[in-house]
C-alpha cells in the first residue's frame, strides 16, 4: 500500500543580504541592519521587528528604526554565499529546483537508506549551511511544494517545520487566507468582505462560489490549494518563463518623463543583454509600476515576432510607459520594472521576410562582445553617462 511521505523541502535563507553582512561584520550581530542606499534592499529581523520592510525608502525606515545601521550592498559577497549554499543543496540531493539566489525546493524521496528520513536530512542541511557558510536557513518539509513553502514561512526565522501528511489540513486550515499563493491585498479584501479570513473557510466553499468571487483561474487555484492539491514536482534545470529587471525610485530620483525614460533605457539595456546571453527570444514586453501609495499596475504588449533586439524591446516599453504617464502623474511612482515573457529558444529563430533588422542585431552583438571582453561598464549609452543606474542584484543562471 502506498503511504504518502513529506519529502519535499523548501529551504529559504533568512534575511539573506542582511545575514551576510552580520556574518562578515560581527559587530552587527543582534542589531537592526538595513542593506541599501535610498531604498531598503534587505533588513535584518531586528529591523523588521520595528516595521522596516524591503523596498521601503530608507528615510521612512530610519524614522521607524532610528538606531538602524545602514550598510551598502555587496553583490559579489551575496553571489559567493549563494553559490556556497547551493553547493550544499546539490550535495544533499540531485533534485534541486532553485527559485532565487536564496531559496530552493529539494526532493529527498528515495534517500532514506543513504541519508536518513526527511527530518534528519533537513536538520543536517540546516546545520551544514550554518557551519560551512555561516548563515541561518529555514526549512519547511511537506508532501507538496505549496505546503513546504508555507511551512518554511511559518517557521521563520531560523526554524525547521515538518508537516506530516496526516496533519496537513489541520495545519493549513488554521492559517490566514494570505498564506495561499495568489492572495494579495485585493483578493484578501474581496474575501474579507464576505467574512472569509482563514484557509479553512476557503476550503469549505464550493469551487463555483470561489470562481464567482475572484474569477475562474484564481478561484480554481484557491480551491485546490486550500485542499493542498498541488501536483507540481521538483524539477531541476527549469528554464525561466520570463525575465525581468526593476529599479526602486527613492525620493531624490528624477521621476519626470525624461528621468523615467533614462531609467527605462538602463533596465532594458541590462535585460536584453541577459536575454541574448541566455540565447532566448521574447514576444511579450511588460512594464511594472509601483505608485507612491504602494499600489501597483502593469502594462504589456505582445509583439508579432519574437526578438531579443534592444531597440525593438525599448520602443515597445517606451510606448507602454507613455500610455501610463497620466496615471504616474496622478499617483506618483516609487518603482519601475520591465519584464519579457513568452520566451523561446533563440538558437533557431523563425526568419521572416523582409530580412531587415540586421543593423540593430549587429549593434547589439558588438556591444555584447565589448562588454564581455572589457566589463559591463566599458561601453555605455550616452543617455546613461553620469547617471545612477541602480543596483544589479545577483540572479540564478537564466
mmCIF file of C-alpha atoms in Angstrom:
data_model
loop_
_atom_site.group_PDB
_atom_site.id
_atom_site.type_symbol
_atom_site.label_atom_id
_atom_site.label_comp_id
_atom_site.label_asym_id
_atom_site.label_seq_id
_atom_site.Cartn_x
_atom_site.Cartn_y
_atom_site.Cartn_z
ATOM 1 C CA UNK A 1 0.000 0.000 0.000
ATOM 2 C CA UNK A 2 1.305 3.463 -0.921
ATOM 3 C CA UNK A 3 1.984 5.621 2.118
ATOM 4 C CA UNK A 4 2.419 9.364 1.380
ATOM 5 C CA UNK A 5 5.577 10.915 2.818
ATOM 6 C CA UNK A 6 6.537 14.520 3.420
ATOM 7 C CA UNK A 7 9.655 14.510 1.253
ATOM 8 C CA UNK A 8 9.774 17.971 -0.326
ATOM 9 C CA UNK A 9 11.936 20.563 1.371
ATOM 10 C CA UNK A 10 11.657 24.308 0.871
ATOM 11 C CA UNK A 11 14.900 25.888 2.069
ATOM 12 C CA UNK A 12 14.945 29.674 2.429
ATOM 13 C CA UNK A 13 17.826 31.770 3.738
ATOM 14 C CA UNK A 14 16.735 34.255 6.388
ATOM 15 C CA UNK A 15 17.040 37.980 5.523
ATOM 16 C CA UNK A 16 19.775 36.920 3.116
ATOM 17 C CA UNK A 17 21.672 40.144 2.368
ATOM 18 C CA UNK A 18 21.446 41.330 5.975
ATOM 19 C CA UNK A 19 22.530 37.930 7.299
ATOM 20 C CA UNK A 20 25.633 38.002 5.072
ATOM 21 C CA UNK A 21 26.517 41.434 6.464
ATOM 22 C CA UNK A 22 26.038 40.235 10.051
ATOM 23 C CA UNK A 23 28.175 37.179 9.318
ATOM 24 C CA UNK A 24 31.005 39.237 7.851
ATOM 25 C CA UNK A 25 30.799 42.040 10.435
ATOM 26 C CA UNK A 26 30.257 40.520 13.900
ATOM 27 C CA UNK A 27 29.604 43.998 15.360
ATOM 28 C CA UNK A 28 26.250 43.900 13.514
ATOM 29 C CA UNK A 29 25.023 40.694 15.185
ATOM 30 C CA UNK A 30 21.820 41.234 17.139
ATOM 31 C CA UNK A 31 21.427 44.800 15.843
ATOM 32 C CA UNK A 32 18.930 46.277 13.370
ATOM 33 C CA UNK A 33 20.661 46.242 9.989
ATOM 34 C CA UNK A 34 19.442 47.777 6.741
ATOM 35 C CA UNK A 35 21.127 46.950 3.448
ATOM 36 C CA UNK A 36 20.623 49.626 0.840
ATOM 37 C CA UNK A 37 21.018 53.274 -0.022
ATOM 38 C CA UNK A 38 17.970 55.267 -0.991
ATOM 39 C CA UNK A 39 15.818 52.136 -0.827
ATOM 40 C CA UNK A 40 15.847 49.179 1.574
ATOM 41 C CA UNK A 41 17.119 46.089 -0.252
ATOM 42 C CA UNK A 42 17.055 43.899 2.857
ATOM 43 C CA UNK A 43 16.522 44.237 6.594
ATOM 44 C CA UNK A 44 17.595 42.051 9.486
ATOM 45 C CA UNK A 45 14.888 40.580 11.687
ATOM 46 C CA UNK A 46 15.801 43.101 14.382
ATOM 47 C CA UNK A 47 14.919 45.880 11.904
ATOM 48 C CA UNK A 48 11.836 44.061 10.603
ATOM 49 C CA UNK A 49 10.510 43.905 14.166
ATOM 50 C CA UNK A 50 10.438 47.719 14.093
ATOM 51 C CA UNK A 51 8.398 47.826 10.887
ATOM 52 C CA UNK A 52 11.186 48.104 8.294
ATOM 53 C CA UNK A 53 10.358 46.326 5.044
ATOM 54 C CA UNK A 54 12.094 45.592 1.754
ATOM 55 C CA UNK A 55 11.561 48.256 -0.963
ATOM 56 C CA UNK A 56 10.762 50.889 1.671
ATOM 57 C CA UNK A 57 12.513 54.232 1.338
ATOM 58 C CA UNK A 58 15.485 54.497 3.679
ATOM 59 C CA UNK A 59 14.231 57.795 5.094
ATOM 60 C CA UNK A 60 10.999 56.122 6.206
ATOM 61 C CA UNK A 61 12.969 53.143 7.519
ATOM 62 C CA UNK A 62 15.145 55.446 9.629
ATOM 63 C CA UNK A 63 12.072 57.082 11.115
ATOM 64 C CA UNK A 64 10.748 53.683 12.134
ATOM 65 C CA UNK A 65 14.130 52.491 13.386
ATOM 66 C CA UNK A 66 16.421 55.446 14.250
ATOM 67 C CA UNK A 67 19.187 53.200 15.618
ATOM 68 C CA UNK A 68 19.362 51.054 12.458
ATOM 69 C CA UNK A 69 22.800 50.527 10.939
ATOM 70 C CA UNK A 70 22.673 51.127 7.176
ATOM 71 C CA UNK A 71 25.300 49.317 5.102
ATOM 72 C CA UNK A 72 25.867 49.467 1.342
ATOM 73 C CA UNK A 73 25.127 46.291 -0.637
ATOM 74 C CA UNK A 74 27.969 43.965 -1.649
ATOM 75 C CA UNK A 75 26.533 41.928 -4.506
ATOM 76 C CA UNK A 76 29.680 39.866 -5.062
ATOM 77 C CA UNK A 77 29.557 38.674 -1.438
ATOM 78 C CA UNK A 78 25.908 37.635 -1.816
ATOM 79 C CA UNK A 79 26.681 35.794 -5.047
ATOM 80 C CA UNK A 80 29.523 33.871 -3.380
ATOM 81 C CA UNK A 81 27.326 32.987 -0.394
ATOM 82 C CA UNK A 82 24.532 31.793 -2.680
ATOM 83 C CA UNK A 83 26.888 29.536 -4.624
ATOM 84 C CA UNK A 84 28.180 28.023 -1.382
ATOM 85 C CA UNK A 85 24.636 27.328 -0.159
ATOM 86 C CA UNK A 86 23.558 25.783 -3.464
ATOM 87 C CA UNK A 87 26.646 23.550 -3.312
ATOM 88 C CA UNK A 88 25.227 22.186 -0.037
ATOM 89 C CA UNK A 89 21.831 21.727 -1.702
ATOM 90 C CA UNK A 90 23.371 19.845 -4.633
ATOM 91 C CA UNK A 91 25.330 17.639 -2.239
ATOM 92 C CA UNK A 92 22.106 16.793 -0.393
ATOM 93 C CA UNK A 93 20.039 15.590 -3.371
ATOM 94 C CA UNK A 94 20.235 15.669 -7.173
ATOM 95 C CA UNK A 95 16.681 17.045 -7.298
ATOM 96 C CA UNK A 96 17.123 20.767 -6.590
ATOM 97 C CA UNK A 97 14.916 23.447 -8.145
ATOM 98 C CA UNK A 98 16.224 26.932 -7.480
ATOM 99 C CA UNK A 99 13.644 29.687 -7.100
ATOM 100 C CA UNK A 100 16.046 32.567 -6.461
ATOM 101 C CA UNK A 101 19.565 33.009 -5.146
ATOM 102 C CA UNK A 102 18.383 32.420 -1.577
ATOM 103 C CA UNK A 103 15.725 29.705 -1.820
ATOM 104 C CA UNK A 104 15.096 26.334 -3.456
ATOM 105 C CA UNK A 105 12.941 23.221 -3.409
ATOM 106 C CA UNK A 106 14.660 19.894 -2.749
ATOM 107 C CA UNK A 107 13.107 16.452 -3.278
ATOM 108 C CA UNK A 108 14.635 13.876 -0.930
ATOM 109 C CA UNK A 109 12.495 10.881 -1.852
ATOM 110 C CA UNK A 110 14.453 7.632 -2.094
ATOM 111 C CA UNK A 111 17.290 8.817 0.166
ATOM 112 C CA UNK A 112 16.136 7.023 3.327
ATOM 113 C CA UNK A 113 18.892 4.383 3.321
ATOM 114 C CA UNK A 114 21.609 6.788 2.238
ATOM 115 C CA UNK A 115 20.842 9.942 4.203
ATOM 116 C CA UNK A 116 18.036 9.178 6.652
ATOM 117 C CA UNK A 117 14.442 10.362 6.787
ATOM 118 C CA UNK A 118 13.361 13.852 5.612
ATOM 119 C CA UNK A 119 13.523 15.298 9.132
ATOM 120 C CA UNK A 120 17.117 14.125 9.542
ATOM 121 C CA UNK A 121 18.072 15.383 6.076
ATOM 122 C CA UNK A 122 16.514 18.806 6.737
ATOM 123 C CA UNK A 123 18.220 19.134 10.123
ATOM 124 C CA UNK A 124 21.569 18.138 8.610
ATOM 125 C CA UNK A 125 21.137 20.626 5.753
ATOM 126 C CA UNK A 126 20.463 23.468 8.193
ATOM 127 C CA UNK A 127 23.495 22.503 10.264
ATOM 128 C CA UNK A 128 25.766 22.326 7.210
ATOM 129 C CA UNK A 129 24.657 25.727 5.892
ATOM 130 C CA UNK A 130 25.284 27.231 9.329
ATOM 131 C CA UNK A 131 28.693 25.531 9.784
ATOM 132 C CA UNK A 132 30.040 25.801 6.218
ATOM 133 C CA UNK A 133 28.537 29.096 5.034
ATOM 134 C CA UNK A 134 27.793 30.801 8.339
ATOM 135 C CA UNK A 135 24.171 31.671 7.557
ATOM 136 C CA UNK A 136 20.809 30.828 9.150
ATOM 137 C CA UNK A 137 18.342 28.992 6.941
ATOM 138 C CA UNK A 138 14.746 27.950 7.480
ATOM 139 C CA UNK A 139 13.390 24.684 6.084
ATOM 140 C CA UNK A 140 9.801 23.594 5.632
ATOM 141 C CA UNK A 141 9.055 19.939 4.864
ATOM 142 C CA UNK A 142 5.775 18.686 3.402
ATOM 143 C CA UNK A 143 4.262 16.405 0.776
ATOM 144 C CA UNK A 144 3.692 19.234 -1.752
ATOM 145 C CA UNK A 145 5.732 22.193 -2.925
ATOM 146 C CA UNK A 146 2.982 24.593 -1.908
ATOM 147 C CA UNK A 147 2.763 23.352 1.666
ATOM 148 C CA UNK A 148 6.544 23.089 2.070
ATOM 149 C CA UNK A 149 6.852 26.774 1.186
ATOM 150 C CA UNK A 150 4.038 27.677 3.556
ATOM 151 C CA UNK A 151 5.744 25.676 6.307
ATOM 152 C CA UNK A 152 9.043 27.494 5.853
ATOM 153 C CA UNK A 153 7.232 30.822 6.004
ATOM 154 C CA UNK A 154 5.589 29.859 9.284
ATOM 155 C CA UNK A 155 8.885 28.538 10.721
ATOM 156 C CA UNK A 156 10.909 31.708 10.048
ATOM 157 C CA UNK A 157 13.361 32.820 11.216
ATOM 158 C CA UNK A 158 15.984 30.066 11.521
ATOM 159 C CA UNK A 159 13.486 27.258 12.016
ATOM 160 C CA UNK A 160 12.503 23.784 10.865
ATOM 161 C CA UNK A 161 8.881 22.711 10.455
ATOM 162 C CA UNK A 162 7.691 19.313 9.207
ATOM 163 C CA UNK A 163 4.037 18.916 8.253
ATOM 164 C CA UNK A 164 3.129 15.187 8.303
ATOM 165 C CA UNK A 165 0.598 14.115 5.644
ATOM 166 C CA UNK A 166 -1.977 13.212 8.280
ATOM 167 C CA UNK A 167 -1.807 16.721 9.774
ATOM 168 C CA UNK A 168 -1.743 18.746 6.534
ATOM 169 C CA UNK A 169 -5.260 20.152 6.513
ATOM 170 C CA UNK A 170 -5.332 20.709 10.249
ATOM 171 C CA UNK A 171 -2.204 22.839 9.934
ATOM 172 C CA UNK A 172 -3.205 24.614 6.734
ATOM 173 C CA UNK A 173 -6.803 25.485 7.577
ATOM 174 C CA UNK A 174 -5.875 27.490 10.680
ATOM 175 C CA UNK A 175 -3.674 29.876 8.698
ATOM 176 C CA UNK A 176 -4.779 33.297 7.408
ATOM 177 C CA UNK A 177 -6.012 33.328 3.837
ATOM 178 C CA UNK A 178 -2.990 35.393 2.756
ATOM 179 C CA UNK A 179 -0.863 32.239 3.033
ATOM 180 C CA UNK A 180 -2.473 30.930 -0.151
ATOM 181 C CA UNK A 181 -0.466 31.652 -3.301
ATOM 182 C CA UNK A 182 -2.178 34.325 -5.345
ATOM 183 C CA UNK A 183 -3.931 36.031 -2.438
ATOM 184 C CA UNK A 184 -2.672 39.593 -2.381
ATOM 185 C CA UNK A 185 -4.241 42.640 -0.751
ATOM 186 C CA UNK A 186 -7.006 42.963 -3.368
ATOM 187 C CA UNK A 187 -8.125 39.316 -3.234
ATOM 188 C CA UNK A 188 -7.786 39.224 0.564
ATOM 189 C CA UNK A 189 -10.082 42.259 0.822
ATOM 190 C CA UNK A 190 -12.648 40.647 -1.503
ATOM 191 C CA UNK A 191 -12.685 37.576 0.713
ATOM 192 C CA UNK A 192 -12.696 39.583 3.952
ATOM 193 C CA UNK A 193 -15.801 41.491 2.851
ATOM 194 C CA UNK A 194 -17.517 38.110 2.699
ATOM 195 C CA UNK A 195 -16.276 37.135 6.149
ATOM 196 C CA UNK A 196 -13.538 34.813 4.859
ATOM 197 C CA UNK A 197 -10.230 35.245 6.702
ATOM 198 C CA UNK A 198 -8.778 31.727 7.060
ATOM 199 C CA UNK A 199 -7.758 28.988 4.660
ATOM 200 C CA UNK A 200 -10.260 26.661 6.335
ATOM 201 C CA UNK A 201 -13.111 28.983 5.407
ATOM 202 C CA UNK A 202 -11.920 28.971 1.783
ATOM 203 C CA UNK A 203 -11.779 25.166 1.827
ATOM 204 C CA UNK A 204 -15.420 24.962 2.914
ATOM 205 C CA UNK A 205 -16.582 26.923 -0.139
ATOM 206 C CA UNK A 206 -17.640 25.233 -3.354
ATOM 207 C CA UNK A 207 -15.275 25.863 -6.252
ATOM 208 C CA UNK A 208 -18.051 27.541 -8.248
ATOM 209 C CA UNK A 209 -18.565 30.072 -5.450
ATOM 210 C CA UNK A 210 -14.853 30.940 -5.410
ATOM 211 C CA UNK A 211 -14.863 31.334 -9.194
ATOM 212 C CA UNK A 212 -17.740 33.799 -8.918
ATOM 213 C CA UNK A 213 -15.849 35.729 -6.229
ATOM 214 C CA UNK A 214 -12.364 36.039 -7.710
ATOM 215 C CA UNK A 215 -12.539 34.769 -11.288
ATOM 216 C CA UNK A 216 -12.116 31.399 -12.965
ATOM 217 C CA UNK A 217 -8.337 30.919 -12.782
ATOM 218 C CA UNK A 218 -7.882 32.327 -9.270
ATOM 219 C CA UNK A 219 -10.962 30.571 -7.914
ATOM 220 C CA UNK A 220 -9.880 27.148 -9.164
ATOM 221 C CA UNK A 221 -6.352 27.672 -7.831
ATOM 222 C CA UNK A 222 -7.521 28.791 -4.383
ATOM 223 C CA UNK A 223 -9.882 25.837 -4.112
ATOM 224 C CA UNK A 224 -7.090 23.395 -4.983
ATOM 225 C CA UNK A 225 -4.508 24.938 -2.655
ATOM 226 C CA UNK A 226 -6.946 25.169 0.241
ATOM 227 C CA UNK A 227 -7.154 21.359 -0.005
ATOM 228 C CA UNK A 228 -3.372 21.074 -0.541
ATOM 229 C CA UNK A 229 -3.761 19.818 -4.090
ATOM 230 C CA UNK A 230 -0.506 20.611 -5.873
ATOM 231 C CA UNK A 231 0.776 18.120 -8.459
ATOM 232 C CA UNK A 232 3.944 20.019 -9.351
ATOM 233 C CA UNK A 233 7.159 18.073 -8.955
ATOM 234 C CA UNK A 234 10.589 19.392 -8.030
ATOM 235 C CA UNK A 235 12.189 19.880 -11.440
ATOM 236 C CA UNK A 236 15.909 20.716 -11.725
ATOM 237 C CA UNK A 237 17.131 22.949 -14.526
ATOM 238 C CA UNK A 238 13.792 24.564 -15.348
ATOM 239 C CA UNK A 239 14.322 27.423 -17.780
ATOM 240 C CA UNK A 240 12.773 30.744 -16.924
ATOM 241 C CA UNK A 241 9.383 31.545 -18.401
ATOM 242 C CA UNK A 242 10.118 35.246 -18.048
ATOM 243 C CA UNK A 243 12.953 37.614 -17.183
ATOM 244 C CA UNK A 244 12.748 40.974 -15.528
ATOM 245 C CA UNK A 245 14.631 43.897 -14.053
ATOM 246 C CA UNK A 246 13.337 46.638 -11.821
ATOM 247 C CA UNK A 247 14.501 49.722 -10.027
ATOM 248 C CA UNK A 248 13.156 51.341 -6.897
ATOM 249 C CA UNK A 249 12.976 55.126 -7.108
ATOM 250 C CA UNK A 250 13.869 56.999 -3.933
ATOM 251 C CA UNK A 251 12.587 60.433 -3.025
ATOM 252 C CA UNK A 252 15.529 62.110 -4.755
ATOM 253 C CA UNK A 253 15.053 60.210 -8.016
ATOM 254 C CA UNK A 254 14.128 62.084 -11.193
ATOM 255 C CA UNK A 255 10.576 60.922 -11.913
ATOM 256 C CA UNK A 256 9.919 63.339 -14.762
ATOM 257 C CA UNK A 257 9.102 61.746 -18.141
ATOM 258 C CA UNK A 258 12.733 62.263 -19.196
ATOM 259 C CA UNK A 259 14.062 60.808 -15.950
ATOM 260 C CA UNK A 260 11.818 57.748 -16.178
ATOM 261 C CA UNK A 261 12.903 57.235 -19.780
ATOM 262 C CA UNK A 262 16.553 57.139 -18.649
ATOM 263 C CA UNK A 263 15.666 54.545 -16.001
ATOM 264 C CA UNK A 264 13.773 52.539 -18.631
ATOM 265 C CA UNK A 265 16.726 52.613 -21.040
ATOM 266 C CA UNK A 266 19.052 51.273 -18.343
ATOM 267 C CA UNK A 267 16.659 48.467 -17.402
ATOM 268 C CA UNK A 268 16.013 47.398 -20.998
ATOM 269 C CA UNK A 269 19.725 47.534 -21.833
ATOM 270 C CA UNK A 270 20.520 45.269 -18.885
ATOM 271 C CA UNK A 271 17.595 42.926 -19.534
ATOM 272 C CA UNK A 272 18.172 42.419 -23.258
ATOM 273 C CA UNK A 273 21.823 41.594 -22.645
ATOM 274 C CA UNK A 274 20.703 38.856 -20.267
ATOM 275 C CA UNK A 275 18.203 37.668 -22.854
ATOM 276 C CA UNK A 276 20.861 37.312 -25.539
ATOM 277 C CA UNK A 277 23.377 35.725 -23.160
ATOM 278 C CA UNK A 278 20.786 33.033 -22.383
ATOM 279 C CA UNK A 279 20.041 32.628 -26.112
ATOM 280 C CA UNK A 280 16.374 33.380 -25.625
ATOM 281 C CA UNK A 281 13.810 35.379 -27.589
ATOM 282 C CA UNK A 282 10.712 37.081 -26.224
ATOM 283 C CA UNK A 283 7.347 38.120 -27.605
ATOM 284 C CA UNK A 284 5.695 39.903 -24.672
ATOM 285 C CA UNK A 285 7.040 43.086 -23.082
ATOM 286 C CA UNK A 286 5.623 44.225 -19.729
ATOM 287 C CA UNK A 287 6.297 47.276 -17.595
ATOM 288 C CA UNK A 288 5.592 47.121 -13.872
ATOM 289 C CA UNK A 289 4.846 50.226 -11.846
ATOM 290 C CA UNK A 290 4.542 50.822 -8.121
ATOM 291 C CA UNK A 291 2.989 54.104 -7.070
ATOM 292 C CA UNK A 292 3.622 56.292 -4.030
ATOM 293 C CA UNK A 293 0.742 54.648 -2.131
ATOM 294 C CA UNK A 294 2.360 51.215 -2.862
ATOM 295 C CA UNK A 295 -0.453 50.181 -5.205
ATOM 296 C CA UNK A 296 0.757 48.553 -8.426
ATOM 297 C CA UNK A 297 -0.066 48.378 -12.111
ATOM 298 C CA UNK A 298 1.248 46.552 -15.163
ATOM 299 C CA UNK A 299 1.038 47.258 -18.871
ATOM 300 C CA UNK A 300 2.016 44.703 -21.521
ATOM 301 C CA UNK A 301 2.201 44.271 -25.286
ATOM 302 C CA UNK A 302 2.768 41.132 -27.350
ATOM 303 C CA UNK A 303 4.895 41.522 -30.457
ATOM 304 C CA UNK A 304 4.066 39.838 -33.752
ATOM 305 C CA UNK A 305 7.577 38.362 -33.917
ATOM 306 C CA UNK A 306 9.937 37.022 -31.239
ATOM 307 C CA UNK A 307 13.015 39.163 -30.690
ATOM 308 C CA UNK A 308 15.974 39.898 -28.452
ATOM 309 C CA UNK A 309 16.818 43.259 -30.062
ATOM 310 C CA UNK A 310 17.292 46.100 -27.628
ATOM 311 C CA UNK A 311 15.797 48.686 -29.998
ATOM 312 C CA UNK A 312 12.556 46.748 -30.542
ATOM 313 C CA UNK A 313 12.013 45.978 -26.868
ATOM 314 C CA UNK A 314 12.897 49.535 -25.820
ATOM 315 C CA UNK A 315 10.493 51.048 -28.343
ATOM 316 C CA UNK A 316 7.713 48.795 -27.056
ATOM 317 C CA UNK A 317 8.464 49.585 -23.403
ATOM 318 C CA UNK A 318 8.545 53.322 -24.159
ATOM 319 C CA UNK A 319 5.109 53.091 -25.724
ATOM 320 C CA UNK A 320 3.746 51.331 -22.651
ATOM 321 C CA UNK A 321 5.312 53.902 -20.329
ATOM 322 C CA UNK A 322 3.889 56.786 -22.368
ATOM 323 C CA UNK A 323 0.424 55.275 -22.041
ATOM 324 C CA UNK A 324 0.830 55.037 -18.268
ATOM 325 C CA UNK A 325 2.151 58.594 -17.748
ATOM 326 C CA UNK A 326 -1.254 60.140 -16.842
ATOM 327 C CA UNK A 327 -1.581 57.565 -14.049
ATOM 328 C CA UNK A 328 2.003 58.205 -12.896
ATOM 329 C CA UNK A 329 1.468 61.972 -12.839
ATOM 330 C CA UNK A 330 -1.647 61.493 -10.717
ATOM 331 C CA UNK A 331 -0.326 58.862 -8.248
ATOM 332 C CA UNK A 332 3.444 59.351 -8.262
ATOM 333 C CA UNK A 333 5.866 56.480 -8.750
ATOM 334 C CA UNK A 334 8.270 54.607 -6.470
ATOM 335 C CA UNK A 335 9.351 51.678 -8.676
ATOM 336 C CA UNK A 336 9.624 50.891 -12.357
ATOM 337 C CA UNK A 337 10.316 47.473 -13.828
ATOM 338 C CA UNK A 338 10.487 45.750 -17.199
ATOM 339 C CA UNK A 339 9.808 42.077 -17.886
ATOM 340 C CA UNK A 340 9.888 39.970 -21.030
ATOM 341 C CA UNK A 341 7.796 36.834 -21.426
ATOM 342 C CA UNK A 342 6.664 34.226 -23.942
ATOM 343 C CA UNK A 343 10.290 33.153 -24.116
ATOM 344 C CA UNK A 344 11.542 30.783 -26.792
ATOM 345 C CA UNK A 345 14.849 29.248 -27.841
ATOM 346 C CA UNK A 346 16.952 31.835 -29.646
ATOM 347 C CA UNK A 347 19.318 29.352 -31.266
ATOM 348 C CA UNK A 348 16.924 28.579 -34.126
ATOM 349 C CA UNK A 349 14.683 31.616 -34.663
ATOM 350 C CA UNK A 350 11.973 31.645 -37.294
ATOM 351 C CA UNK A 351 13.081 34.060 -40.039
ATOM 352 C CA UNK A 352 10.546 36.339 -41.669
ATOM 353 C CA UNK A 353 10.512 38.494 -44.777
ATOM 354 C CA UNK A 354 11.831 41.064 -45.340
ATOM 355 C CA UNK A 355 15.155 40.319 -43.670
ATOM 356 C CA UNK A 356 15.507 43.709 -42.034
ATOM 357 C CA UNK A 357 16.954 44.452 -38.629
ATOM 358 C CA UNK A 358 20.494 43.319 -39.394
ATOM 359 C CA UNK A 359 21.904 46.689 -38.318
ATOM 360 C CA UNK A 360 20.182 46.585 -34.924
ATOM 361 C CA UNK A 361 21.221 42.967 -34.366
ATOM 362 C CA UNK A 362 24.806 43.728 -35.351
ATOM 363 C CA UNK A 363 24.938 46.686 -32.939
ATOM 364 C CA UNK A 364 23.688 44.504 -30.083
ATOM 365 C CA UNK A 365 26.267 41.845 -30.931
ATOM 366 C CA UNK A 366 29.153 44.314 -30.972
ATOM 367 C CA UNK A 367 28.092 45.886 -27.673
ATOM 368 C CA UNK A 368 27.764 42.470 -26.047
ATOM 369 C CA UNK A 369 31.198 41.420 -27.292
ATOM 370 C CA UNK A 370 32.868 44.581 -25.975
ATOM 371 C CA UNK A 371 31.199 44.263 -22.576
ATOM 372 C CA UNK A 372 32.035 40.567 -22.313
ATOM 373 C CA UNK A 373 35.688 41.306 -23.008
ATOM 374 C CA UNK A 374 36.240 44.551 -21.116
ATOM 375 C CA UNK A 375 33.480 44.579 -18.493
ATOM 376 C CA UNK A 376 29.859 45.778 -18.362
ATOM 377 C CA UNK A 377 30.839 49.440 -17.974
ATOM 378 C CA UNK A 378 33.265 49.522 -20.917
ATOM 379 C CA UNK A 379 30.505 50.696 -23.263
ATOM 380 C CA UNK A 380 27.599 52.827 -22.079
ATOM 381 C CA UNK A 381 24.724 54.503 -23.849
ATOM 382 C CA UNK A 382 25.210 58.273 -23.943
ATOM 383 C CA UNK A 383 21.940 58.944 -22.127
ATOM 384 C CA UNK A 384 23.199 56.859 -19.191
ATOM 385 C CA UNK A 385 26.569 58.610 -18.790
ATOM 386 C CA UNK A 386 26.952 60.009 -15.287
ATOM 387 C CA UNK A 387 23.590 58.551 -14.247
ATOM 388 C CA UNK A 388 22.949 56.267 -11.318
ATOM 389 C CA UNK A 389 21.595 53.106 -12.935
ATOM 390 C CA UNK A 390 20.673 51.449 -9.665
ATOM 391 C CA UNK A 391 21.951 48.140 -8.359
ATOM 392 C CA UNK A 392 22.141 44.895 -10.314
ATOM 393 C CA UNK A 393 21.087 42.164 -7.921
ATOM 394 C CA UNK A 394 22.567 38.671 -8.257
ATOM 395 C CA UNK A 395 20.370 36.130 -10.041
ATOM 396 C CA UNK A 396 20.238 32.428 -10.720
ATOM 397 C CA UNK A 397 21.546 31.484 -14.169
ATOM 398 C CA UNK A 398 19.000 32.157 -16.925
#
